[in-house]
Amino acid sequence: MRNIVITGGAGFIGSHVVRLFVNKYPEYKIINLDKLTYAGNLANLKDIENKPNYKFVKMDICDFDAFFKLMQDEQIDGIIHLAAESHVDRSIKDPFTFARTNVMGTLSLLQAAKLYWESLPEKYEGKRFYHISTDEVYGALEMTNPEGIEPPFTTTASSSEHHLAYGKDFFYETTKYNPHSPYSASKASSDHFVRAFHDTYGMPTIVTNCSNNYGPYQFPEKLIPLFINNIRHRKPLPVYGKGENVRDWLYVVDHARAIDTIFHNGKIAETYNIGGFNEWKNIDIIKTVINTVDRLLGRPEGADLDLITYVTDRLGHDARYAIDSTKLQRELGWEPSLQFEEGIMETVKWYLENEVWMDNITSGEYEKYYESIYANR
């Protein structure tokens, strides 16, 4: 029996982690803690909301007193911390919110966990604070071959050979931090606090840095769901610059599997990089999404390519990210299960089959629904 808090569990990645843990570990009590900001949606978890080992708690991670009381009341022995503000464009417009949630929120959780666990006879034995971070804390990699190789890539999902398509280096667990946006700076700071609590107090912590995720339930401000929805409605597809920025993409279910593996088997005080071995230029991703949506909607393939609209590049837009997950594969046996072409097909199918979910998000109806629920409690 374990009592685990998963913060940000109503969000995109968090909901997949909550679902995996609730279904896979019926002997655990899983507490989904979420503030339900614009990106949190309990409709993401309708399929497990009545499970006996699942509980939802609406809470701000910056509320130290409330979280400390929750630690005591629920006898929490594990924390998987995903709650974060994560959209770079929003961080450029409002860096204070990102500092509050990502830095002070993480510090609030750490201090509450420290005080509660240190009050127990066994102290830190059997406890774990697992902090999920981003590859953006590392900064940017040089693009030594901007032309690259033409997708689709033919390498296997567990191979890193195609990383060399766009550059000569990767992000490793030992790569020096060099954040370039308010978002990545706030995540870098939170990472440092997590490691400092291990080094100073002996808290059993783990940090992981993951590449871009995609898949079902992603809030449609992010590239892939936004563009699927725009193609569906024949709206413009705004592409930053020339669309040549390169990112490593990971199917969200594979990320949830990695979190499960690391939470149970990862070494205390270690860092693990999680990536999909899937480097793609943004423009190539966009064209793949267009072709996939067109095919599934019965339109001529490429019929919506004319929706691409190039816009002024984002401030401080990093050229290339590329994660090396060799340590995670070698030490814990994890590897991604899907190539991008397979994952994007599953993703597009899901969004097209769940138009009501998407329409509720884009209209804001989901927020009104849950506001009414909590107003009556």
XYZ file of C-alpha atoms in Angstrom:
377
model
C 0.000 0.000 0.000
C 1.265 3.444 -0.959
C -0.299 6.882 -0.696
C 0.860 8.969 -3.644
C 0.101 12.565 -4.585
C 0.329 13.407 -8.281
C 0.321 17.190 -8.728
C -1.089 18.620 -11.928
C -2.999 15.396 -12.442
C -5.827 17.047 -14.374
C -3.438 18.378 -16.987
C -2.147 16.793 -20.164
C 0.769 14.644 -18.976
C -0.540 14.413 -15.418
C -3.852 12.854 -16.436
C -2.027 10.088 -18.296
C 0.166 9.418 -15.260
C -2.852 9.370 -12.915
C -4.724 6.975 -15.196
C -1.739 4.631 -15.452
C -1.155 4.514 -11.688
C -4.835 4.142 -10.759
C -5.352 1.268 -13.196
C -2.010 -0.470 -12.715
C -1.766 -0.243 -8.921
C -5.192 -0.856 -7.327
C -3.473 -1.309 -3.968
C -2.199 2.301 -4.069
C -4.207 5.355 -3.089
C -3.695 7.954 -5.803
C -4.498 11.560 -4.945
C -4.790 13.873 -7.920
C -3.956 17.385 -6.724
C -4.739 20.168 -9.186
C -5.652 23.841 -8.984
C -7.761 23.485 -12.147
C -6.300 26.465 -13.952
C -7.192 26.877 -17.631
C -5.104 23.812 -18.612
C -6.569 21.491 -15.968
C -9.635 19.530 -17.008
C -11.228 16.729 -14.987
C -12.958 15.544 -18.158
C -9.526 14.086 -18.970
C -10.153 11.503 -16.228
C -13.846 10.659 -16.573
C -12.978 6.992 -17.137
C -11.346 6.566 -13.697
C -13.047 9.189 -11.515
C -15.116 6.576 -9.640
C -12.287 4.116 -9.003
C -11.993 3.252 -5.291
C -8.265 4.035 -5.159
C -8.614 7.502 -6.741
C -9.254 10.844 -5.060
C -9.246 14.373 -6.461
C -8.232 17.384 -4.354
C -8.530 20.922 -5.690
C -5.542 22.819 -4.326
C -2.921 25.404 -5.227
C 0.578 23.942 -4.774
C 1.633 27.318 -3.347
C -0.721 26.808 -0.399
C 1.833 25.425 2.044
C -0.522 24.990 5.015
C -3.137 23.113 2.986
C -0.581 20.792 1.443
C 1.150 20.113 4.752
C -2.217 19.147 6.236
C -2.887 16.874 3.255
C 0.478 15.166 3.791
C -0.514 14.456 7.405
C -4.130 13.486 6.789
C -3.368 11.123 3.905
C -0.008 9.883 5.224
C 1.665 10.623 1.902
C 4.830 8.651 1.164
C 5.289 9.553 -2.504
C 4.991 12.749 -4.537
C 5.077 12.897 -8.329
C 5.270 16.593 -9.142
C 4.005 17.614 -12.589
C 2.039 20.775 -11.766
C 3.543 23.692 -13.683
C 2.885 26.604 -15.950
C 4.385 25.342 -19.198
C 3.570 27.499 -22.211
C 6.567 29.539 -23.352
C 4.506 32.274 -25.019
C 2.530 32.825 -21.812
C 5.774 33.015 -19.811
C 7.064 35.773 -22.063
C 3.919 37.815 -21.366
C 3.614 36.974 -17.654
C 6.855 35.737 -16.050
C 5.633 36.423 -12.484
C 2.989 33.681 -12.690
C 5.616 31.197 -13.855
C 7.977 32.110 -11.024
C 5.179 31.789 -8.476
C 3.885 28.406 -9.598
C 7.015 26.701 -10.837
C 9.495 27.976 -8.257
C 7.556 28.872 -5.117
C 5.020 26.088 -5.677
C 7.770 23.489 -5.892
C 9.467 24.938 -2.812
C 6.169 24.771 -0.922
C 5.794 21.071 -1.726
C 9.395 20.322 -0.802
C 9.189 22.044 2.564
C 5.868 20.428 3.469
C 7.185 16.989 2.530
C 10.396 17.595 4.487
C 8.601 18.632 7.668
C 6.102 15.783 7.532
C 8.557 13.019 6.652
C 11.103 14.189 9.220
C 8.397 13.993 11.895
C 7.913 10.257 11.305
C 9.827 7.540 13.186
C 11.142 6.120 9.898
C 11.753 9.632 8.484
C 12.707 9.363 4.796
C 12.723 5.593 4.553
C 10.409 4.430 1.770
C 9.648 8.018 0.694
C 10.167 9.633 -2.689
C 9.834 13.127 -4.190
C 9.888 12.863 -7.969
C 10.087 16.146 -9.887
C 9.269 16.239 -13.611
C 11.092 18.927 -15.574
C 11.847 19.846 -19.185
C 14.679 19.646 -21.692
C 14.359 23.422 -22.166
C 16.445 24.041 -19.034
C 19.498 22.997 -21.056
C 19.139 25.864 -23.515
C 19.666 25.130 -27.206
C 21.837 22.898 -29.358
C 23.635 24.057 -32.469
C 22.175 23.023 -35.809
C 25.231 21.947 -37.784
C 23.166 20.453 -40.590
C 20.000 22.539 -40.961
C 18.957 20.666 -44.090
C 18.978 17.364 -42.218
C 17.581 14.172 -43.651
C 14.112 13.940 -45.079
C 11.386 12.441 -42.867
C 9.959 9.973 -42.258
C 12.938 8.559 -40.412
C 13.551 4.845 -40.809
C 15.483 4.219 -37.616
C 13.891 2.236 -34.782
C 12.292 4.000 -31.839
C 15.153 2.950 -29.560
C 17.897 4.180 -31.896
C 19.538 7.592 -31.603
C 21.154 7.519 -35.053
C 18.766 10.011 -36.590
C 19.662 12.583 -33.933
C 22.672 13.300 -36.088
C 20.380 14.545 -38.844
C 20.426 18.105 -37.489
C 23.433 18.425 -35.192
C 26.394 16.714 -33.614
C 25.398 16.759 -29.945
C 22.553 15.970 -27.556
C 21.326 16.992 -24.118
C 22.795 14.674 -21.498
C 22.059 14.508 -17.780
C 25.366 16.332 -17.267
C 24.651 19.153 -19.744
C 25.078 22.593 -18.179
C 21.846 24.506 -17.558
C 21.360 27.491 -19.868
C 17.650 28.463 -19.925
C 16.558 31.103 -22.434
C 12.881 31.807 -21.624
C 11.070 32.769 -18.408
C 9.421 29.322 -18.530
C 12.685 27.379 -18.761
C 14.334 29.668 -16.191
C 11.534 28.940 -13.710
C 11.840 25.200 -14.299
C 15.628 25.359 -13.930
C 15.207 27.096 -10.586
C 12.752 24.471 -9.379
C 15.158 21.702 -10.424
C 17.900 23.327 -8.338
C 15.640 23.524 -5.287
C 14.765 19.819 -5.580
C 18.424 18.822 -5.740
C 19.296 21.215 -2.911
C 16.731 19.536 -0.633
C 18.489 16.227 -1.210
C 21.968 17.641 -0.673
C 20.996 19.707 2.388
C 18.390 17.563 4.145
C 18.838 14.121 2.627
C 15.381 14.156 1.047
C 14.964 11.243 -1.414
C 14.521 13.140 -4.678
C 14.666 12.328 -8.384
C 14.566 14.758 -11.322
C 13.701 13.953 -14.925
C 13.972 16.214 -17.947
C 11.709 15.328 -20.842
C 11.372 16.348 -24.465
C 8.192 17.670 -26.143
C 5.138 15.497 -25.508
C 2.168 14.966 -27.801
C -0.955 12.818 -27.676
C -4.585 12.805 -26.422
C -5.882 15.395 -23.930
C -3.277 18.066 -24.712
C -4.566 21.608 -24.259
C -5.047 23.145 -27.723
C -2.651 26.035 -27.247
C 0.168 23.615 -28.057
C 1.248 23.035 -31.645
C -0.179 19.632 -32.557
C -3.731 19.842 -31.085
C -3.997 23.505 -32.133
C -3.158 22.651 -35.714
C -5.414 19.582 -35.809
C -8.307 21.760 -34.696
C -7.428 24.557 -37.124
C -7.186 22.138 -40.041
C -10.523 20.674 -39.057
C -12.089 24.154 -39.297
C -9.932 25.377 -42.223
C -8.283 28.084 -40.108
C -4.737 29.468 -40.632
C -1.769 27.519 -39.223
C 0.640 30.106 -37.752
C 4.259 28.939 -38.074
C 7.044 30.781 -36.257
C 9.823 32.028 -38.545
C 10.471 29.505 -41.288
C 9.421 26.513 -39.181
C 12.988 25.215 -39.044
C 13.276 24.836 -35.265
C 13.935 21.228 -34.293
C 12.374 19.396 -31.363
C 12.495 15.842 -30.023
C 8.950 14.433 -29.709
C 7.662 11.765 -27.321
C 4.215 10.158 -27.230
C 2.678 11.044 -23.860
C 1.793 7.448 -22.944
C 5.469 6.552 -23.291
C 6.339 9.418 -20.941
C 3.837 8.098 -18.388
C 5.457 4.655 -18.673
C 8.860 6.218 -18.068
C 7.582 8.067 -14.976
C 6.188 4.793 -13.618
C 9.518 3.046 -14.187
C 11.589 5.827 -12.654
C 9.338 6.355 -9.635
C 9.607 2.686 -8.692
C 13.134 1.823 -9.825
C 15.105 5.023 -10.273
C 18.044 5.801 -8.014
C 17.691 8.513 -5.383
C 19.404 11.819 -6.256
C 19.745 10.814 -9.916
C 18.655 12.707 -13.007
C 17.198 10.890 -16.017
C 16.580 12.342 -19.456
C 13.432 11.116 -21.226
C 13.225 11.518 -24.987
C 11.582 9.957 -27.983
C 14.613 9.686 -30.297
C 12.339 11.637 -32.642
C 13.843 14.875 -33.904
C 11.643 16.764 -36.321
C 11.596 20.243 -37.777
C 8.401 22.067 -36.902
C 7.501 22.512 -40.553
C 7.884 18.769 -41.201
C 5.655 17.976 -38.221
C 3.064 20.420 -39.487
C 3.045 18.899 -42.970
C 2.718 15.412 -41.468
C -0.214 16.551 -39.314
C -1.891 18.178 -42.323
C -1.534 15.062 -44.467
C -2.809 12.832 -41.658
C -5.837 15.003 -40.882
C -6.680 15.357 -44.568
C -6.472 11.594 -45.078
C -8.687 10.822 -42.075
C -11.230 13.484 -43.041
C -11.442 12.154 -46.579
C -9.849 15.236 -48.095
C -7.148 15.008 -50.796
C -3.813 14.568 -49.018
C -2.123 17.942 -48.710
C -5.323 19.846 -49.478
C -4.799 22.041 -46.419
C -1.146 22.906 -46.956
C -2.307 26.344 -48.069
C -3.345 27.049 -44.460
C 0.322 27.420 -43.432
C 0.980 31.047 -42.514
C 4.470 32.177 -41.516
C 4.536 34.666 -38.630
C 7.208 36.633 -36.754
C 9.459 34.305 -34.811
C 9.084 33.899 -31.052
C 11.433 35.922 -28.840
C 14.482 33.869 -27.848
C 13.310 30.883 -29.889
C 15.787 28.017 -29.369
C 16.932 26.370 -32.583
C 17.217 22.723 -31.576
C 16.542 20.372 -28.663
C 17.667 16.757 -28.679
C 17.474 14.443 -25.679
C 19.766 11.485 -25.156
C 17.884 8.813 -23.173
C 20.664 6.245 -23.166
C 21.052 6.297 -19.365
C 17.356 5.562 -18.833
C 17.413 2.759 -21.391
C 20.625 1.211 -20.085
C 19.896 1.423 -16.346
C 16.121 0.930 -16.173
C 15.235 -0.758 -19.475
C 12.760 1.857 -20.713
C 12.424 2.840 -24.346
C 9.705 4.581 -26.381
C 7.168 2.269 -27.996
C 5.968 4.400 -30.901
C 7.592 6.157 -33.832
C 6.257 9.618 -34.545
C 4.281 8.509 -37.606
C 2.457 5.880 -35.514
C 1.926 8.230 -32.589
C 0.665 11.092 -34.719
C -1.862 8.797 -36.404
C -3.191 7.714 -32.989
C -3.224 11.343 -31.828
C -5.080 12.731 -34.837
C -7.622 9.905 -34.653
C -8.276 10.682 -30.986
C -8.881 14.403 -31.548
C -11.143 13.794 -34.527
C -13.121 11.188 -32.573
C -13.404 13.480 -29.540
C -14.691 16.664 -31.115
C -16.954 17.364 -28.126
C -13.930 17.411 -25.797
C -12.101 19.790 -28.144
C -15.134 22.041 -28.619
C -15.672 22.256 -24.844
C -12.049 23.296 -24.422
C -11.998 25.909 -27.155
C -15.338 27.361 -26.035
C -14.388 27.440 -22.338
C -17.437 25.359 -21.377
C -15.285 22.888 -19.416
C -14.209 25.646 -17.007
C -17.790 26.810 -16.431
C -18.893 23.225 -15.715
C -16.309 22.559 -13.013
C -16.655 26.037 -11.535
C -20.347 25.268 -10.959
C -19.473 21.938 -9.294
C -17.042 23.479 -6.807
C -19.246 26.502 -6.159
C -21.850 24.117 -4.749
C -19.505 22.203 -2.428
